[in-house]
């Protein structure tokens, strides 16, 4: 059985004061014991969040990391090994905002994924199609290319120590959610792609759905057989809403 995971991507939100409030809200949540919970604050707040969540079983990750695992001359970047030193255990790789706005392409993301694992971080590989690609019937092609680029370069076994988040770009921050069946279809295709190379890895890997997940739609989404939890943006900035989504992934 795969253990569900619910992760909050705070994106570029927060001040020291609002982060302190959110930490306080998270500390007060009664968390189900059968769900892994994680948050991805802006890097600036990682120390504050790790200190503030001491003793609470919530993992902390970064939204991005350098493509070199060790510290060095790379202005403006943060090395995966530095994130580990700070207490992070996870890192997002290839969020659509980084692919689309920062121009990160598969070749760079392969290096980031490998550097993260080399340092002991668990990469959360984000994949997903744009609205144009969906309307052109290219969803599975796009997602399989994004996952396939990692498999081709690093081997399918790397997914024994990684998570994949399917986040249709048209559903992110728009209030539009993929229907549970639309999401399930893509998740099943990703799992089949992995299974064609290694069925054990495919059965073990957690596939999260992301894109306008809220407490109101989480139960239905998380009820699908290949959806193992969620990557939550906007709704994760409200501790109570985030807590309700976490509970939806439980039992
Ligand atoms: P959203 O973002 O929940 O605000 O749509 C999800 C994400 O981008 O990870």
PDB file of C-alpha atoms and ligand atoms in Angstrom:
ATOM      1  CA  UNK A   1       0.000   0.000   0.000  1.00  0.00           C
ATOM      2  CA  UNK A   2       1.260   3.467  -0.846  1.00  0.00           C
ATOM      3  CA  UNK A   3       1.203   5.957   2.002  1.00  0.00           C
ATOM      4  CA  UNK A   4      -0.626   9.111   0.902  1.00  0.00           C
ATOM      5  CA  UNK A   5       1.184  12.421   0.899  1.00  0.00           C
ATOM      6  CA  UNK A   6      -0.226  15.939   1.042  1.00  0.00           C
ATOM      7  CA  UNK A   7       2.212  18.747   0.395  1.00  0.00           C
ATOM      8  CA  UNK A   8       1.742  22.504   0.498  1.00  0.00           C
ATOM      9  CA  UNK A   9       3.526  24.666  -2.046  1.00  0.00           C
ATOM     10  CA  UNK A  10       3.583  28.173  -0.619  1.00  0.00           C
ATOM     11  CA  UNK A  11       5.106  29.594  -3.808  1.00  0.00           C
ATOM     12  CA  UNK A  12       6.355  33.217  -3.453  1.00  0.00           C
ATOM     13  CA  UNK A  13       4.008  34.030  -0.576  1.00  0.00           C
ATOM     14  CA  UNK A  14       4.662  35.154   2.946  1.00  0.00           C
ATOM     15  CA  UNK A  15       6.392  37.549   5.287  1.00  0.00           C
ATOM     16  CA  UNK A  16       8.096  36.612   8.538  1.00  0.00           C
ATOM     17  CA  UNK A  17       4.908  37.570  10.350  1.00  0.00           C
ATOM     18  CA  UNK A  18       2.476  35.675   8.115  1.00  0.00           C
ATOM     19  CA  UNK A  19       4.768  32.635   8.116  1.00  0.00           C
ATOM     20  CA  UNK A  20       4.809  32.682  11.933  1.00  0.00           C
ATOM     21  CA  UNK A  21       0.992  32.668  11.894  1.00  0.00           C
ATOM     22  CA  UNK A  22       0.857  29.814   9.427  1.00  0.00           C
ATOM     23  CA  UNK A  23       3.339  27.793  11.509  1.00  0.00           C
ATOM     24  CA  UNK A  24       1.147  28.360  14.518  1.00  0.00           C
ATOM     25  CA  UNK A  25      -1.902  27.156  12.599  1.00  0.00           C
ATOM     26  CA  UNK A  26      -0.049  24.055  11.405  1.00  0.00           C
ATOM     27  CA  UNK A  27       1.150  23.271  14.935  1.00  0.00           C
ATOM     28  CA  UNK A  28      -2.472  23.212  16.075  1.00  0.00           C
ATOM     29  CA  UNK A  29      -3.617  20.693  13.443  1.00  0.00           C
ATOM     30  CA  UNK A  30      -4.499  17.181  14.532  1.00  0.00           C
ATOM     31  CA  UNK A  31      -2.733  15.184  11.827  1.00  0.00           C
ATOM     32  CA  UNK A  32      -3.811  11.684  10.798  1.00  0.00           C
ATOM     33  CA  UNK A  33      -1.009   9.176  11.387  1.00  0.00           C
ATOM     34  CA  UNK A  34      -1.412   7.541   7.975  1.00  0.00           C
ATOM     35  CA  UNK A  35      -0.597  10.575   5.791  1.00  0.00           C
ATOM     36  CA  UNK A  36       2.821  12.117   5.095  1.00  0.00           C
ATOM     37  CA  UNK A  37       2.604  15.903   5.293  1.00  0.00           C
ATOM     38  CA  UNK A  38       5.098  18.371   3.841  1.00  0.00           C
ATOM     39  CA  UNK A  39       5.367  22.094   3.201  1.00  0.00           C
ATOM     40  CA  UNK A  40       7.481  23.974   0.669  1.00  0.00           C
ATOM     41  CA  UNK A  41       8.048  27.544   1.901  1.00  0.00           C
ATOM     42  CA  UNK A  42      10.065  30.154   0.024  1.00  0.00           C
ATOM     43  CA  UNK A  43      13.748  29.363   0.753  1.00  0.00           C
ATOM     44  CA  UNK A  44      14.085  32.521   2.820  1.00  0.00           C
ATOM     45  CA  UNK A  45      11.720  31.047   5.405  1.00  0.00           C
ATOM     46  CA  UNK A  46      12.977  27.457   5.478  1.00  0.00           C
ATOM     47  CA  UNK A  47      14.941  27.934   8.724  1.00  0.00           C
ATOM     48  CA  UNK A  48      12.003  29.677  10.381  1.00  0.00           C
ATOM     49  CA  UNK A  49       9.625  26.895   9.341  1.00  0.00           C
ATOM     50  CA  UNK A  50      11.950  24.076  10.394  1.00  0.00           C
ATOM     51  CA  UNK A  51      12.489  25.703  13.800  1.00  0.00           C
ATOM     52  CA  UNK A  52       8.792  26.458  14.187  1.00  0.00           C
ATOM     53  CA  UNK A  53       7.652  22.936  13.303  1.00  0.00           C
ATOM     54  CA  UNK A  54      10.092  21.148  15.645  1.00  0.00           C
ATOM     55  CA  UNK A  55       8.376  18.099  17.084  1.00  0.00           C
ATOM     56  CA  UNK A  56       5.498  18.215  14.567  1.00  0.00           C
ATOM     57  CA  UNK A  57       5.566  15.497  11.925  1.00  0.00           C
ATOM     58  CA  UNK A  58       5.586  17.800   8.921  1.00  0.00           C
ATOM     59  CA  UNK A  59       8.500  17.566   6.482  1.00  0.00           C
ATOM     60  CA  UNK A  60       9.955  20.686   4.928  1.00  0.00           C
ATOM     61  CA  UNK A  61      11.132  21.014   1.354  1.00  0.00           C
ATOM     62  CA  UNK A  62      12.397  23.652  -1.049  1.00  0.00           C
ATOM     63  CA  UNK A  63      10.599  24.846  -4.169  1.00  0.00           C
ATOM     64  CA  UNK A  64      13.772  24.719  -6.226  1.00  0.00           C
ATOM     65  CA  UNK A  65      17.453  23.843  -5.897  1.00  0.00           C
ATOM     66  CA  UNK A  66      20.642  24.140  -7.922  1.00  0.00           C
ATOM     67  CA  UNK A  67      21.646  21.579 -10.498  1.00  0.00           C
ATOM     68  CA  UNK A  68      24.934  21.019  -8.653  1.00  0.00           C
ATOM     69  CA  UNK A  69      24.569  19.094  -5.419  1.00  0.00           C
ATOM     70  CA  UNK A  70      27.501  20.648  -3.555  1.00  0.00           C
ATOM     71  CA  UNK A  71      28.048  24.262  -2.545  1.00  0.00           C
ATOM     72  CA  UNK A  72      30.233  26.359  -4.838  1.00  0.00           C
ATOM     73  CA  UNK A  73      30.421  29.393  -7.078  1.00  0.00           C
ATOM     74  CA  UNK A  74      26.850  29.667  -8.348  1.00  0.00           C
ATOM     75  CA  UNK A  75      25.449  33.078  -7.479  1.00  0.00           C
ATOM     76  CA  UNK A  76      21.841  33.161  -6.433  1.00  0.00           C
ATOM     77  CA  UNK A  77      21.365  29.419  -6.208  1.00  0.00           C
ATOM     78  CA  UNK A  78      20.994  27.079  -3.235  1.00  0.00           C
ATOM     79  CA  UNK A  79      22.704  23.685  -3.315  1.00  0.00           C
ATOM     80  CA  UNK A  80      20.721  20.556  -2.426  1.00  0.00           C
ATOM     81  CA  UNK A  81      23.421  19.733   0.153  1.00  0.00           C
ATOM     82  CA  UNK A  82      22.759  23.112   1.804  1.00  0.00           C
ATOM     83  CA  UNK A  83      19.049  22.322   1.947  1.00  0.00           C
ATOM     84  CA  UNK A  84      19.851  19.011   3.627  1.00  0.00           C
ATOM     85  CA  UNK A  85      22.083  20.859   6.087  1.00  0.00           C
ATOM     86  CA  UNK A  86      19.142  23.162   6.876  1.00  0.00           C
ATOM     87  CA  UNK A  87      16.904  20.163   7.569  1.00  0.00           C
ATOM     88  CA  UNK A  88      14.995  19.811   4.293  1.00  0.00           C
ATOM     89  CA  UNK A  89      14.102  16.383   3.015  1.00  0.00           C
ATOM     90  CA  UNK A  90      12.308  17.195  -0.250  1.00  0.00           C
ATOM     91  CA  UNK A  91      12.567  19.504  -3.238  1.00  0.00           C
ATOM     92  CA  UNK A  92      10.193  20.368  -6.080  1.00  0.00           C
ATOM     93  CA  UNK A  93      11.692  19.825  -9.514  1.00  0.00           C
ATOM     94  CA  UNK A  94      10.145  21.342 -12.600  1.00  0.00           C
ATOM     95  CA  UNK A  95       7.090  23.087 -11.217  1.00  0.00           C
ATOM     96  CA  UNK A  96       5.208  24.477 -14.212  1.00  0.00           C
ATOM     97  CA  UNK A  97       5.843  28.062 -13.101  1.00  0.00           C
ATOM     98  CA  UNK A  98       9.567  27.344 -13.335  1.00  0.00           C
ATOM     99  CA  UNK A  99       9.224  25.517 -16.634  1.00  0.00           C
ATOM    100  CA  UNK A 100       7.089  28.242 -18.158  1.00  0.00           C
ATOM    101  CA  UNK A 101       8.244  31.489 -16.565  1.00  0.00           C
ATOM    102  CA  UNK A 102      11.870  30.665 -15.768  1.00  0.00           C
ATOM    103  CA  UNK A 103      12.323  28.598 -18.944  1.00  0.00           C
ATOM    104  CA  UNK A 104      13.545  25.447 -17.206  1.00  0.00           C
ATOM    105  CA  UNK A 105      13.711  22.621 -19.699  1.00  0.00           C
ATOM    106  CA  UNK A 106      13.990  18.864 -19.370  1.00  0.00           C
ATOM    107  CA  UNK A 107      17.807  18.875 -19.738  1.00  0.00           C
ATOM    108  CA  UNK A 108      18.236  21.166 -16.710  1.00  0.00           C
ATOM    109  CA  UNK A 109      15.555  19.358 -14.729  1.00  0.00           C
ATOM    110  CA  UNK A 110      17.307  16.020 -15.205  1.00  0.00           C
ATOM    111  CA  UNK A 111      20.412  17.551 -13.584  1.00  0.00           C
ATOM    112  CA  UNK A 112      18.387  19.086 -10.759  1.00  0.00           C
ATOM    113  CA  UNK A 113      16.658  15.779 -10.104  1.00  0.00           C
ATOM    114  CA  UNK A 114      19.981  13.921  -9.999  1.00  0.00           C
ATOM    115  CA  UNK A 115      21.673  16.559  -7.820  1.00  0.00           C
ATOM    116  CA  UNK A 116      18.783  16.414  -5.350  1.00  0.00           C
ATOM    117  CA  UNK A 117      19.020  12.649  -5.023  1.00  0.00           C
ATOM    118  CA  UNK A 118      22.808  12.752  -4.784  1.00  0.00           C
ATOM    119  CA  UNK A 119      22.398  14.891  -1.658  1.00  0.00           C
ATOM    120  CA  UNK A 120      19.698  12.701  -0.171  1.00  0.00           C
ATOM    121  CA  UNK A 121      16.716  14.930  -0.977  1.00  0.00           C
ATOM    122  CA  UNK A 122      13.563  13.341  -2.373  1.00  0.00           C
ATOM    123  CA  UNK A 123      12.667  15.091  -5.628  1.00  0.00           C
ATOM    124  CA  UNK A 124       9.005  15.799  -6.345  1.00  0.00           C
ATOM    125  CA  UNK A 125       8.951  15.910 -10.141  1.00  0.00           C
ATOM    126  CA  UNK A 126       6.127  18.129 -11.401  1.00  0.00           C
ATOM    127  CA  UNK A 127       4.647  17.404 -14.801  1.00  0.00           C
ATOM    128  CA  UNK A 128       1.586  18.587 -16.675  1.00  0.00           C
ATOM    129  CA  UNK A 129       0.166  19.896 -19.926  1.00  0.00           C
ATOM    130  CA  UNK A 130      -0.989  23.377 -20.882  1.00  0.00           C
ATOM    131  CA  UNK A 131      -4.563  24.061 -21.954  1.00  0.00           C
ATOM    132  CA  UNK A 132      -3.437  24.265 -25.576  1.00  0.00           C
ATOM    133  CA  UNK A 133      -1.756  20.874 -25.321  1.00  0.00           C
ATOM    134  CA  UNK A 134      -4.838  19.316 -23.703  1.00  0.00           C
ATOM    135  CA  UNK A 135      -7.118  20.742 -26.369  1.00  0.00           C
ATOM    136  CA  UNK A 136      -4.813  19.394 -29.047  1.00  0.00           C
ATOM    137  CA  UNK A 137      -5.118  15.927 -27.484  1.00  0.00           C
ATOM    138  CA  UNK A 138      -1.474  15.921 -26.465  1.00  0.00           C
ATOM    139  CA  UNK A 139      -1.801  15.489 -22.690  1.00  0.00           C
ATOM    140  CA  UNK A 140      -0.375  11.988 -22.432  1.00  0.00           C
ATOM    141  CA  UNK A 141       2.335  12.730 -24.970  1.00  0.00           C
ATOM    142  CA  UNK A 142       3.545  15.778 -23.009  1.00  0.00           C
ATOM    143  CA  UNK A 143       3.453  14.110 -19.616  1.00  0.00           C
ATOM    144  CA  UNK A 144       5.135  10.967 -20.883  1.00  0.00           C
ATOM    145  CA  UNK A 145       7.902  13.067 -22.440  1.00  0.00           C
ATOM    146  CA  UNK A 146       8.459  14.897 -19.142  1.00  0.00           C
ATOM    147  CA  UNK A 147       8.612  11.671 -17.120  1.00  0.00           C
ATOM    148  CA  UNK A 148      10.456   9.838 -19.902  1.00  0.00           C
ATOM    149  CA  UNK A 149      13.291  12.368 -19.999  1.00  0.00           C
ATOM    150  CA  UNK A 150      14.201  11.381 -16.436  1.00  0.00           C
ATOM    151  CA  UNK A 151      13.806   7.652 -17.099  1.00  0.00           C
ATOM    152  CA  UNK A 152      15.969   7.833 -20.224  1.00  0.00           C
ATOM    153  CA  UNK A 153      18.841   9.679 -18.552  1.00  0.00           C
ATOM    154  CA  UNK A 154      18.755   8.398 -14.982  1.00  0.00           C
ATOM    155  CA  UNK A 155      16.914   5.064 -15.208  1.00  0.00           C
ATOM    156  CA  UNK A 156      13.474   4.144 -13.893  1.00  0.00           C
ATOM    157  CA  UNK A 157      14.908   3.047 -10.509  1.00  0.00           C
ATOM    158  CA  UNK A 158      15.377   6.675  -9.467  1.00  0.00           C
ATOM    159  CA  UNK A 159      11.605   6.798  -8.959  1.00  0.00           C
ATOM    160  CA  UNK A 160      11.994   4.429  -6.001  1.00  0.00           C
ATOM    161  CA  UNK A 161      13.221   7.553  -4.172  1.00  0.00           C
ATOM    162  CA  UNK A 162      11.041  10.231  -5.749  1.00  0.00           C
ATOM    163  CA  UNK A 163       7.485  11.484  -5.970  1.00  0.00           C
ATOM    164  CA  UNK A 164       5.667  12.661  -9.100  1.00  0.00           C
ATOM    165  CA  UNK A 165       3.079  15.433  -9.057  1.00  0.00           C
ATOM    166  CA  UNK A 166       0.716  15.690 -12.010  1.00  0.00           C
ATOM    167  CA  UNK A 167      -0.386  19.297 -12.234  1.00  0.00           C
ATOM    168  CA  UNK A 168      -2.259  20.329 -15.368  1.00  0.00           C
ATOM    169  CA  UNK A 169      -1.075  23.892 -16.015  1.00  0.00           C
ATOM    170  CA  UNK A 170      -4.628  25.033 -16.813  1.00  0.00           C
ATOM    171  CA  UNK A 171      -5.777  23.937 -13.350  1.00  0.00           C
ATOM    172  CA  UNK A 172      -3.076  25.703 -11.330  1.00  0.00           C
ATOM    173  CA  UNK A 173      -4.353  28.724  -9.443  1.00  0.00           C
ATOM    174  CA  UNK A 174      -7.313  29.027 -11.796  1.00  0.00           C
ATOM    175  CA  UNK A 175     -10.044  27.419  -9.736  1.00  0.00           C
ATOM    176  CA  UNK A 176     -10.445  24.869 -12.536  1.00  0.00           C
ATOM    177  CA  UNK A 177      -9.719  21.344 -11.344  1.00  0.00           C
ATOM    178  CA  UNK A 178      -9.212  18.291 -13.475  1.00  0.00           C
ATOM    179  CA  UNK A 179     -12.118  15.963 -12.863  1.00  0.00           C
ATOM    180  CA  UNK A 180     -11.207  12.961 -10.746  1.00  0.00           C
ATOM    181  CA  UNK A 181     -11.443  10.801 -13.875  1.00  0.00           C
ATOM    182  CA  UNK A 182      -9.290  13.142 -15.986  1.00  0.00           C
ATOM    183  CA  UNK A 183      -6.628  13.107 -13.289  1.00  0.00           C
ATOM    184  CA  UNK A 184      -6.895   9.356 -12.758  1.00  0.00           C
ATOM    185  CA  UNK A 185      -6.406   8.728 -16.496  1.00  0.00           C
ATOM    186  CA  UNK A 186      -3.125  10.643 -16.501  1.00  0.00           C
ATOM    187  CA  UNK A 187      -1.942   9.071 -13.245  1.00  0.00           C
ATOM    188  CA  UNK A 188      -2.682   5.602 -14.601  1.00  0.00           C
ATOM    189  CA  UNK A 189      -0.747   6.418 -17.777  1.00  0.00           C
ATOM    190  CA  UNK A 190       2.269   7.601 -15.754  1.00  0.00           C
ATOM    191  CA  UNK A 191       2.185   4.451 -13.653  1.00  0.00           C
ATOM    192  CA  UNK A 192       1.931   2.302 -16.781  1.00  0.00           C
ATOM    193  CA  UNK A 193       4.890   4.112 -18.307  1.00  0.00           C
ATOM    194  CA  UNK A 194       6.983   3.291 -15.228  1.00  0.00           C
ATOM    195  CA  UNK A 195       5.608  -0.259 -15.042  1.00  0.00           C
ATOM    196  CA  UNK A 196       6.775  -0.959 -18.579  1.00  0.00           C
ATOM    197  CA  UNK A 197      10.321  -0.633 -17.188  1.00  0.00           C
ATOM    198  CA  UNK A 198       9.922  -1.779 -13.592  1.00  0.00           C
ATOM    199  CA  UNK A 199       6.613  -2.818 -12.046  1.00  0.00           C
ATOM    200  CA  UNK A 200       7.850  -2.673  -8.461  1.00  0.00           C
ATOM    201  CA  UNK A 201       8.948   0.927  -8.846  1.00  0.00           C
ATOM    202  CA  UNK A 202       5.656   1.766 -10.562  1.00  0.00           C
ATOM    203  CA  UNK A 203       3.578   0.243  -7.763  1.00  0.00           C
ATOM    204  CA  UNK A 204       5.569   2.018  -5.058  1.00  0.00           C
ATOM    205  CA  UNK A 205       5.859   5.542  -6.404  1.00  0.00           C
ATOM    206  CA  UNK A 206       3.471   8.157  -5.080  1.00  0.00           C
ATOM    207  CA  UNK A 207       1.634  10.166  -7.720  1.00  0.00           C
ATOM    208  CA  UNK A 208       0.172  13.405  -6.376  1.00  0.00           C
ATOM    209  CA  UNK A 209      -2.438  15.526  -8.113  1.00  0.00           C
ATOM    210  CA  UNK A 210      -2.130  19.305  -8.050  1.00  0.00           C
ATOM    211  CA  UNK A 211      -4.230  22.120  -9.442  1.00  0.00           C
ATOM    212  CA  UNK A 212      -6.894  23.966  -7.430  1.00  0.00           C
ATOM    213  CA  UNK A 213      -7.264  21.223  -4.838  1.00  0.00           C
ATOM    214  CA  UNK A 214      -9.450  22.328  -1.922  1.00  0.00           C
ATOM    215  CA  UNK A 215     -11.117  20.579   0.978  1.00  0.00           C
ATOM    216  CA  UNK A 216     -14.306  20.504  -1.115  1.00  0.00           C
ATOM    217  CA  UNK A 217     -12.848  18.442  -3.975  1.00  0.00           C
ATOM    218  CA  UNK A 218     -10.046  16.531  -2.221  1.00  0.00           C
ATOM    219  CA  UNK A 219     -12.012  13.468  -1.103  1.00  0.00           C
ATOM    220  CA  UNK A 220     -13.163  12.646  -4.625  1.00  0.00           C
ATOM    221  CA  UNK A 221      -9.733  13.198  -6.145  1.00  0.00           C
ATOM    222  CA  UNK A 222      -7.886  11.226  -3.479  1.00  0.00           C
ATOM    223  CA  UNK A 223     -10.416   8.419  -3.831  1.00  0.00           C
ATOM    224  CA  UNK A 224      -9.104   7.528  -7.282  1.00  0.00           C
ATOM    225  CA  UNK A 225      -6.926   4.413  -7.351  1.00  0.00           C
ATOM    226  CA  UNK A 226      -3.780   6.026  -8.755  1.00  0.00           C
ATOM    227  CA  UNK A 227      -3.984   9.351  -6.912  1.00  0.00           C
ATOM    228  CA  UNK A 228      -1.865   9.123  -3.778  1.00  0.00           C
ATOM    229  CA  UNK A 229      -2.425  12.611  -2.398  1.00  0.00           C
ATOM    230  CA  UNK A 230      -1.954  16.161  -3.525  1.00  0.00           C
ATOM    231  CA  UNK A 231       0.346  19.102  -4.074  1.00  0.00           C
ATOM    232  CA  UNK A 232      -1.603  22.074  -2.828  1.00  0.00           C
ATOM    233  CA  UNK A 233      -0.898  25.705  -3.706  1.00  0.00           C
ATOM    234  CA  UNK A 234      -3.319  28.441  -2.663  1.00  0.00           C
ATOM    235  CA  UNK A 235      -5.302  26.321  -0.214  1.00  0.00           C
ATOM    236  CA  UNK A 236      -2.130  25.384   1.714  1.00  0.00           C
ATOM    237  CA  UNK A 237      -1.728  28.984   2.884  1.00  0.00           C
ATOM    238  CA  UNK A 238      -4.710  28.488   5.186  1.00  0.00           C
ATOM    239  CA  UNK A 239      -3.844  25.993   7.928  1.00  0.00           C
ATOM    240  CA  UNK A 240      -7.438  24.905   8.544  1.00  0.00           C
ATOM    241  CA  UNK A 241      -8.165  24.324   4.872  1.00  0.00           C
ATOM    242  CA  UNK A 242      -4.839  22.516   4.473  1.00  0.00           C
ATOM    243  CA  UNK A 243      -5.690  20.385   7.523  1.00  0.00           C
ATOM    244  CA  UNK A 244      -9.019  19.406   5.988  1.00  0.00           C
ATOM    245  CA  UNK A 245      -7.259  18.376   2.770  1.00  0.00           C
ATOM    246  CA  UNK A 246      -4.776  16.296   4.767  1.00  0.00           C
ATOM    247  CA  UNK A 247      -7.623  14.513   6.540  1.00  0.00           C
ATOM    248  CA  UNK A 248      -9.264  13.818   3.157  1.00  0.00           C
ATOM    249  CA  UNK A 249      -6.186  11.764   2.261  1.00  0.00           C
ATOM    250  CA  UNK A 250      -6.349   9.736   5.465  1.00  0.00           C
ATOM    251  CA  UNK A 251      -7.543   6.181   6.141  1.00  0.00           C
TER     252      UNK A 251
HETATM  253  P1  LIG B   1      -3.009  25.667  -6.734  1.00  0.00           P
HETATM  254  O1  LIG B   1      -1.458  25.377  -7.065  1.00  0.00           O
HETATM  255  O2  LIG B   1      -3.431  24.633  -5.712  1.00  0.00           O
HETATM  256  O3  LIG B   1      -3.025  27.055  -6.171  1.00  0.00           O
HETATM  257  O4  LIG B   1      -3.748  25.535  -8.001  1.00  0.00           O
HETATM  258  C1  LIG B   1      -0.936  24.063  -7.122  1.00  0.00           C
HETATM  259  C2  LIG B   1       0.545  24.126  -7.450  1.00  0.00           C
HETATM  260  O5  LIG B   1       0.944  24.942  -8.295  1.00  0.00           O
HETATM  261  O6  LIG B   1       1.362  23.357  -6.891  1.00  0.00           O
END
